[in-house]
Amino acid sequence: MHRTLIILSLSGALAAQGRQAGTDMLQSSGPEPQGQLLADINLLGADYGDETAPIPNDALTRTLGGLHTRAYKAGLEFLVENAFSYNSIHNPAPGKPGTQLWYLLHAHANYRLIKSPRQEDTWLKLELSGSAALNGRTWRGGNMNDAIGLTGDTHTDIFGERIFFLPEIALLQSFNRGKSVLVAGVVNQTNYFDTNSYANSSFGQFCASPFVNNQTIPMADSNLGLVLQHQFHDQWYAMLGGSFTSCPQNASPLKRTDGRLTRRQVHDSGAVADPLCRSDQ
């Protein structure tokens, strides 16, 4: 049964988000541009990797760093994450494998369609996620949730034996000298309302969905929607988002969204935690 929901959420920040700071507007000297907090949330920038991590100075790293810089000058910024995940599950459900081996892929790409000297650019935003089973036992066992029996996803980026889909295909338009932004299209709301870079990726410290994304506030992905942002001050901003939730992951929202709207005011609240899976990535 399809369920639809419009999410209205207001989010304020007392400091810049932990995303990789990332556009050519950010300079080491002088004041930050007026919309820098929003740029850090929405864009990826030209840098390769985490600038706070000790990245080795070898030929491959220098080549990749140069590739990111040249692509950014041409209006393209991108991020690719992939991992091999081995999972050991004690006392799995009958008929389900206790060990599973997966390949995970996650990628972002932003392409600047229109560049404005007033920091009022137009971007096309794309996101790709997917997973594939790497052996026959994992393939026949299905998603890890079947082996553990949890209602929440044991691993937020394992979708099925071979499922790849686009959680986001959207246009981003900044205006008001970058202090206001509208993102509209097929929107993944977890990219905007849940932007803690330390925990908002299963390729980092956590893998279970309740830790990667807030399960109390049901953020929509792969659904038609929009996010309106405004930075009132150099240290805080607000967001307002709306989306359908009737389209499941890896299905087309143009065919599965029924168009019925249900309004709900969502307030701040903590996430509900399910047990973590044992995972080596």
Tab-separated table of C-alpha atoms in Angstrom:
chain	number	residue	atom	x	y	z
A	1	MET	CA	0.000	0.000	0.000
A	2	HIS	CA	1.400	3.350	-1.009
A	3	ARG	CA	1.799	6.000	1.641
A	4	THR	CA	2.327	9.636	0.839
A	5	LEU	CA	3.765	12.286	3.086
A	6	ILE	CA	4.848	15.892	2.879
A	7	ILE	CA	7.680	16.633	5.252
A	8	LEU	CA	8.041	20.157	6.591
A	9	SER	CA	11.237	20.551	8.559
A	10	LEU	CA	13.076	23.550	9.952
A	11	SER	CA	16.772	23.097	10.628
A	12	GLY	CA	19.173	25.597	12.219
A	13	ALA	CA	22.928	25.287	12.695
A	14	LEU	CA	25.148	27.096	15.187
A	15	ALA	CA	28.265	26.286	13.194
A	16	ALA	CA	29.177	25.233	9.696
A	17	GLN	CA	28.315	21.631	8.828
A	18	GLY	CA	31.071	19.044	8.816
A	19	ARG	CA	30.894	18.489	5.071
A	20	GLN	CA	34.080	18.963	3.102
A	21	ALA	CA	34.258	22.696	2.516
A	22	GLY	CA	34.148	22.958	-1.015
A	23	THR	CA	33.807	25.656	-3.637
A	24	ASP	CA	36.091	28.147	-5.287
A	25	MET	CA	34.244	30.794	-3.261
A	26	LEU	CA	36.005	29.546	-0.089
A	27	GLN	CA	39.360	31.255	0.383
A	28	SER	CA	41.908	30.972	3.176
A	29	SER	CA	41.931	34.737	3.723
A	30	GLY	CA	39.099	37.215	3.963
A	31	PRO	CA	35.493	36.702	5.049
A	32	GLU	CA	33.463	33.767	3.766
A	33	PRO	CA	30.838	34.450	1.085
A	34	GLN	CA	27.349	35.032	2.410
A	35	GLY	CA	25.954	31.655	1.357
A	36	GLN	CA	28.963	29.508	2.271
A	37	LEU	CA	27.077	27.264	4.729
A	38	LEU	CA	24.603	26.319	2.004
A	39	ALA	CA	27.406	25.765	-0.517
A	40	ASP	CA	29.095	23.354	1.923
A	41	ILE	CA	25.861	21.357	2.255
A	42	ASN	CA	24.866	21.278	-1.410
A	43	LEU	CA	28.151	21.088	-3.330
A	44	LEU	CA	31.271	18.906	-3.317
A	45	GLY	CA	34.026	21.274	-4.384
A	46	ALA	CA	37.288	20.725	-6.235
A	47	ASP	CA	39.320	19.013	-3.512
A	48	TYR	CA	40.172	15.316	-3.670
A	49	GLY	CA	39.446	13.368	-0.492
A	50	ASP	CA	39.098	14.681	3.046
A	51	GLU	CA	41.353	17.697	3.415
A	52	THR	CA	41.722	17.006	7.167
A	53	ALA	CA	43.059	13.462	6.617
A	54	PRO	CA	46.744	12.615	6.055
A	55	ILE	CA	46.582	11.920	2.293
A	56	PRO	CA	49.811	10.383	0.917
A	57	ASN	CA	51.737	12.453	-1.609
A	58	ASP	CA	52.165	9.772	-4.263
A	59	ALA	CA	51.742	9.899	-8.043
A	60	LEU	CA	48.227	8.406	-8.047
A	61	THR	CA	46.967	10.813	-5.381
A	62	ARG	CA	48.446	13.794	-7.225
A	63	THR	CA	46.840	12.589	-10.471
A	64	LEU	CA	43.406	12.209	-8.879
A	65	GLY	CA	43.743	15.571	-7.168
A	66	GLY	CA	44.594	17.209	-10.470
A	67	LEU	CA	41.662	15.457	-12.159
A	68	HIS	CA	39.238	16.863	-9.586
A	69	THR	CA	40.684	20.344	-10.012
A	70	ARG	CA	40.473	20.290	-13.813
A	71	ALA	CA	36.950	18.858	-13.748
A	72	TYR	CA	35.819	21.542	-11.318
A	73	LYS	CA	37.177	24.306	-13.555
A	74	ALA	CA	35.017	22.808	-16.321
A	75	GLY	CA	31.957	22.936	-14.066
A	76	LEU	CA	31.943	19.300	-12.871
A	77	GLU	CA	32.428	18.109	-9.290
A	78	PHE	CA	32.179	14.471	-8.273
A	79	LEU	CA	32.645	11.997	-5.437
A	80	VAL	CA	32.862	8.194	-5.746
A	81	GLU	CA	32.778	5.737	-2.838
A	82	ASN	CA	32.962	1.965	-3.177
A	83	ALA	CA	33.635	-0.850	-0.755
A	84	PHE	CA	33.680	-4.598	-0.327
A	85	SER	CA	31.687	-5.583	2.761
A	86	TYR	CA	32.101	-8.871	4.624
A	87	ASN	CA	29.413	-9.487	7.249
A	88	SER	CA	29.353	-12.170	9.917
A	89	ILE	CA	25.915	-12.851	11.408
A	90	HIS	CA	25.423	-15.071	14.462
A	91	ASN	CA	22.314	-17.319	14.503
A	92	PRO	CA	20.858	-16.215	11.149
A	93	ALA	CA	17.276	-17.012	10.181
A	94	PRO	CA	16.686	-20.555	8.872
A	95	GLY	CA	17.871	-20.971	5.306
A	96	LYS	CA	19.810	-17.680	5.325
A	97	PRO	CA	23.626	-17.497	5.150
A	98	GLY	CA	25.493	-16.348	8.243
A	99	THR	CA	28.302	-14.798	6.197
A	100	GLN	CA	27.654	-12.450	3.304
A	101	LEU	CA	29.927	-10.671	0.840
A	102	TRP	CA	28.817	-7.499	-0.970
A	103	TYR	CA	30.102	-4.812	-3.295
A	104	LEU	CA	28.766	-1.304	-2.549
A	105	LEU	CA	28.859	1.783	-4.769
A	106	HIS	CA	27.851	5.365	-4.051
A	107	ALA	CA	28.573	8.377	-6.254
A	108	HIS	CA	27.636	12.056	-6.543
A	109	ALA	CA	28.105	14.356	-9.521
A	110	ASN	CA	27.171	18.022	-9.812
A	111	TYR	CA	27.401	19.834	-13.158
A	112	ARG	CA	27.171	23.623	-13.356
A	113	LEU	CA	24.775	24.545	-16.147
A	114	ILE	CA	24.890	28.326	-15.636
A	115	LYS	CA	27.605	30.293	-13.823
A	116	SER	CA	26.765	33.698	-12.420
A	117	PRO	CA	29.216	36.305	-11.056
A	118	ARG	CA	26.682	36.983	-8.291
A	119	GLN	CA	27.005	33.414	-6.852
A	120	GLU	CA	23.584	32.581	-8.325
A	121	ASP	CA	24.531	29.424	-10.229
A	122	THR	CA	22.380	26.638	-11.695
A	123	TRP	CA	23.528	23.037	-11.068
A	124	LEU	CA	22.351	19.615	-12.201
A	125	LYS	CA	22.692	17.155	-9.298
A	126	LEU	CA	22.951	13.372	-9.765
A	127	GLU	CA	23.408	10.603	-7.202
A	128	LEU	CA	23.972	6.869	-7.774
A	129	SER	CA	23.688	4.090	-5.178
A	130	GLY	CA	23.775	0.340	-5.489
A	131	SER	CA	24.909	-3.047	-4.244
A	132	ALA	CA	25.720	-6.437	-5.728
A	133	ALA	CA	26.149	-9.868	-4.121
A	134	LEU	CA	29.608	-11.329	-4.731
A	135	ASN	CA	28.988	-15.043	-4.245
A	136	GLY	CA	26.173	-17.546	-4.664
A	137	ARG	CA	25.296	-17.893	-0.965
A	138	THR	CA	24.923	-14.130	-0.608
A	139	TRP	CA	22.912	-13.961	-3.839
A	140	ARG	CA	20.470	-16.654	-2.689
A	141	GLY	CA	20.286	-15.221	0.838
A	142	GLY	CA	18.849	-11.874	-0.230
A	143	ASN	CA	19.158	-8.681	1.747
A	144	MET	CA	20.828	-8.978	5.166
A	145	ASN	CA	17.584	-7.937	6.863
A	146	ASP	CA	16.144	-11.345	5.936
A	147	ALA	CA	18.936	-13.095	7.836
A	148	ILE	CA	18.639	-10.940	10.975
A	149	GLY	CA	14.930	-10.112	11.019
A	150	LEU	CA	15.201	-6.398	11.831
A	151	THR	CA	12.635	-3.837	10.759
A	152	GLY	CA	15.329	-1.221	10.119
A	153	ASP	CA	17.999	-1.780	7.495
A	154	THR	CA	21.023	-3.596	8.892
A	155	HIS	CA	23.189	-1.890	6.285
A	156	THR	CA	21.816	1.286	4.761
A	157	ASP	CA	23.621	0.830	1.406
A	158	ILE	CA	22.802	-2.839	0.774
A	159	PHE	CA	19.590	-2.799	-1.257
A	160	GLY	CA	19.493	-6.223	-2.892
A	161	GLU	CA	21.412	-8.818	-4.868
A	162	ARG	CA	21.980	-6.456	-7.828
A	163	ILE	CA	20.191	-3.147	-7.457
A	164	PHE	CA	21.534	0.198	-8.695
A	165	PHE	CA	19.330	3.289	-8.787
A	166	LEU	CA	19.396	7.102	-8.771
A	167	PRO	CA	18.242	8.549	-5.415
A	168	GLU	CA	18.571	12.089	-6.773
A	169	ILE	CA	18.156	13.785	-10.167
A	170	ALA	CA	17.514	17.429	-9.374
A	171	LEU	CA	18.186	21.030	-10.335
A	172	LEU	CA	19.765	23.418	-7.835
A	173	GLN	CA	19.245	27.147	-8.254
A	174	SER	CA	20.940	29.613	-5.910
A	175	PHE	CA	19.777	33.214	-5.744
A	176	ASN	CA	19.940	36.246	-3.457
A	177	ARG	CA	23.770	36.211	-3.850
A	178	GLY	CA	23.941	32.586	-2.740
A	179	LYS	CA	22.037	33.116	0.513
A	180	SER	CA	18.939	31.302	-0.819
A	181	VAL	CA	18.802	27.979	-2.657
A	182	LEU	CA	16.052	25.887	-4.230
A	183	VAL	CA	16.600	22.182	-5.011
A	184	ALA	CA	13.768	20.543	-6.991
A	185	GLY	CA	13.230	17.287	-8.877
A	186	VAL	CA	13.865	13.761	-7.642
A	187	VAL	CA	15.313	14.749	-4.277
A	188	ASN	CA	17.123	12.720	-1.618
A	189	GLN	CA	16.257	14.653	1.527
A	190	THR	CA	18.886	12.844	3.631
A	191	ASN	CA	21.535	14.818	1.714
A	192	TYR	CA	20.236	18.068	3.203
A	193	PHE	CA	18.493	17.474	6.543
A	194	ASP	CA	20.978	14.876	7.805
A	195	THR	CA	24.409	16.174	6.791
A	196	ASN	CA	26.783	14.984	9.508
A	197	SER	CA	29.704	13.811	7.378
A	198	TYR	CA	31.007	11.609	10.212
A	199	ALA	CA	27.857	9.476	10.420
A	200	ASN	CA	25.899	10.150	7.239
A	201	SER	CA	27.650	7.476	5.188
A	202	SER	CA	27.885	3.715	5.622
A	203	PHE	CA	31.400	3.941	4.162
A	204	GLY	CA	32.583	5.597	7.376
A	205	GLN	CA	32.045	4.644	11.021
A	206	PHE	CA	28.506	3.219	10.916
A	207	CYS	CA	26.550	0.914	8.621
A	208	ALA	CA	23.068	0.445	10.164
A	209	SER	CA	20.366	2.801	8.848
A	210	PRO	CA	19.279	4.179	12.266
A	211	PHE	CA	22.787	5.585	12.717
A	212	VAL	CA	23.421	6.754	9.157
A	213	ASN	CA	20.004	8.409	8.695
A	214	ASN	CA	17.409	9.579	11.197
A	215	GLN	CA	14.685	6.931	11.409
A	216	THR	CA	12.327	9.050	13.527
A	217	ILE	CA	11.921	11.688	10.823
A	218	PRO	CA	11.175	9.702	7.633
A	219	MET	CA	13.348	11.467	5.064
A	220	ALA	CA	12.352	10.713	1.475
A	221	ASP	CA	14.748	9.639	-1.260
A	222	SER	CA	14.110	8.735	-4.915
A	223	ASN	CA	10.927	10.813	-4.761
A	224	LEU	CA	9.636	13.997	-6.363
A	225	GLY	CA	10.141	16.904	-4.010
A	226	LEU	CA	11.964	20.110	-3.209
A	227	VAL	CA	14.151	21.739	-0.565
A	228	LEU	CA	14.154	25.505	0.063
A	229	GLN	CA	17.128	26.903	2.011
A	230	HIS	CA	18.003	30.350	3.329
A	231	GLN	CA	21.079	31.494	5.236
A	232	PHE	CA	20.066	34.281	7.595
A	233	HIS	CA	23.478	34.701	9.231
A	234	ASP	CA	27.049	33.565	8.707
A	235	GLN	CA	26.502	30.890	11.385
A	236	TRP	CA	22.913	29.656	10.952
A	237	TYR	CA	20.346	28.899	8.284
A	238	ALA	CA	16.904	27.329	7.801
A	239	MET	CA	15.499	24.670	5.473
A	240	LEU	CA	11.981	23.797	4.352
A	241	GLY	CA	11.447	20.549	2.438
A	242	GLY	CA	8.545	18.721	0.869
A	243	SER	CA	8.405	15.354	-0.885
A	244	PHE	CA	6.183	12.444	-1.845
A	245	THR	CA	7.066	9.099	-0.249
A	246	SER	CA	4.927	6.759	-2.329
A	247	CYS	CA	7.779	5.699	-4.643
A	248	PRO	CA	10.016	2.872	-3.395
A	249	GLN	CA	13.762	2.786	-3.928
A	250	ASN	CA	14.984	1.784	-7.431
A	251	ALA	CA	11.564	2.555	-8.977
A	252	SER	CA	10.698	5.490	-11.240
A	253	PRO	CA	8.935	8.320	-9.321
A	254	LEU	CA	7.331	9.403	-12.602
A	255	LYS	CA	5.352	6.141	-12.608
A	256	ARG	CA	4.938	5.344	-8.900
A	257	THR	CA	4.056	8.712	-7.306
A	258	ASP	CA	0.263	8.993	-6.960
A	259	GLY	CA	0.151	12.736	-6.213
A	260	ARG	CA	-1.885	12.615	-2.987
A	261	LEU	CA	-0.521	14.881	-0.269
A	262	THR	CA	-0.668	14.484	3.485
A	263	ARG	CA	0.767	17.259	5.638
A	264	ARG	CA	2.653	16.676	8.845
A	265	GLN	CA	4.737	18.983	11.019
A	266	VAL	CA	7.952	17.284	12.038
A	267	HIS	CA	9.748	18.340	15.218
A	268	ASP	CA	13.287	17.699	16.384
A	269	SER	CA	13.769	14.304	17.947
A	270	GLY	CA	16.442	11.658	18.431
A	271	ALA	CA	17.024	8.662	16.225
A	272	VAL	CA	15.941	5.161	17.194
A	273	ALA	CA	18.912	2.796	17.219
A	274	ASP	CA	18.877	-0.821	16.054
A	275	PRO	CA	21.849	-3.094	16.755
A	276	LEU	CA	24.835	-2.597	14.495
A	277	CYS	CA	25.859	-5.375	12.179
A	278	ARG	CA	29.337	-6.783	12.484
A	279	SER	CA	31.006	-5.489	9.354
A	280	ASP	CA	34.532	-5.267	8.014
A	281	GLN	CA	34.907	-2.919	5.043
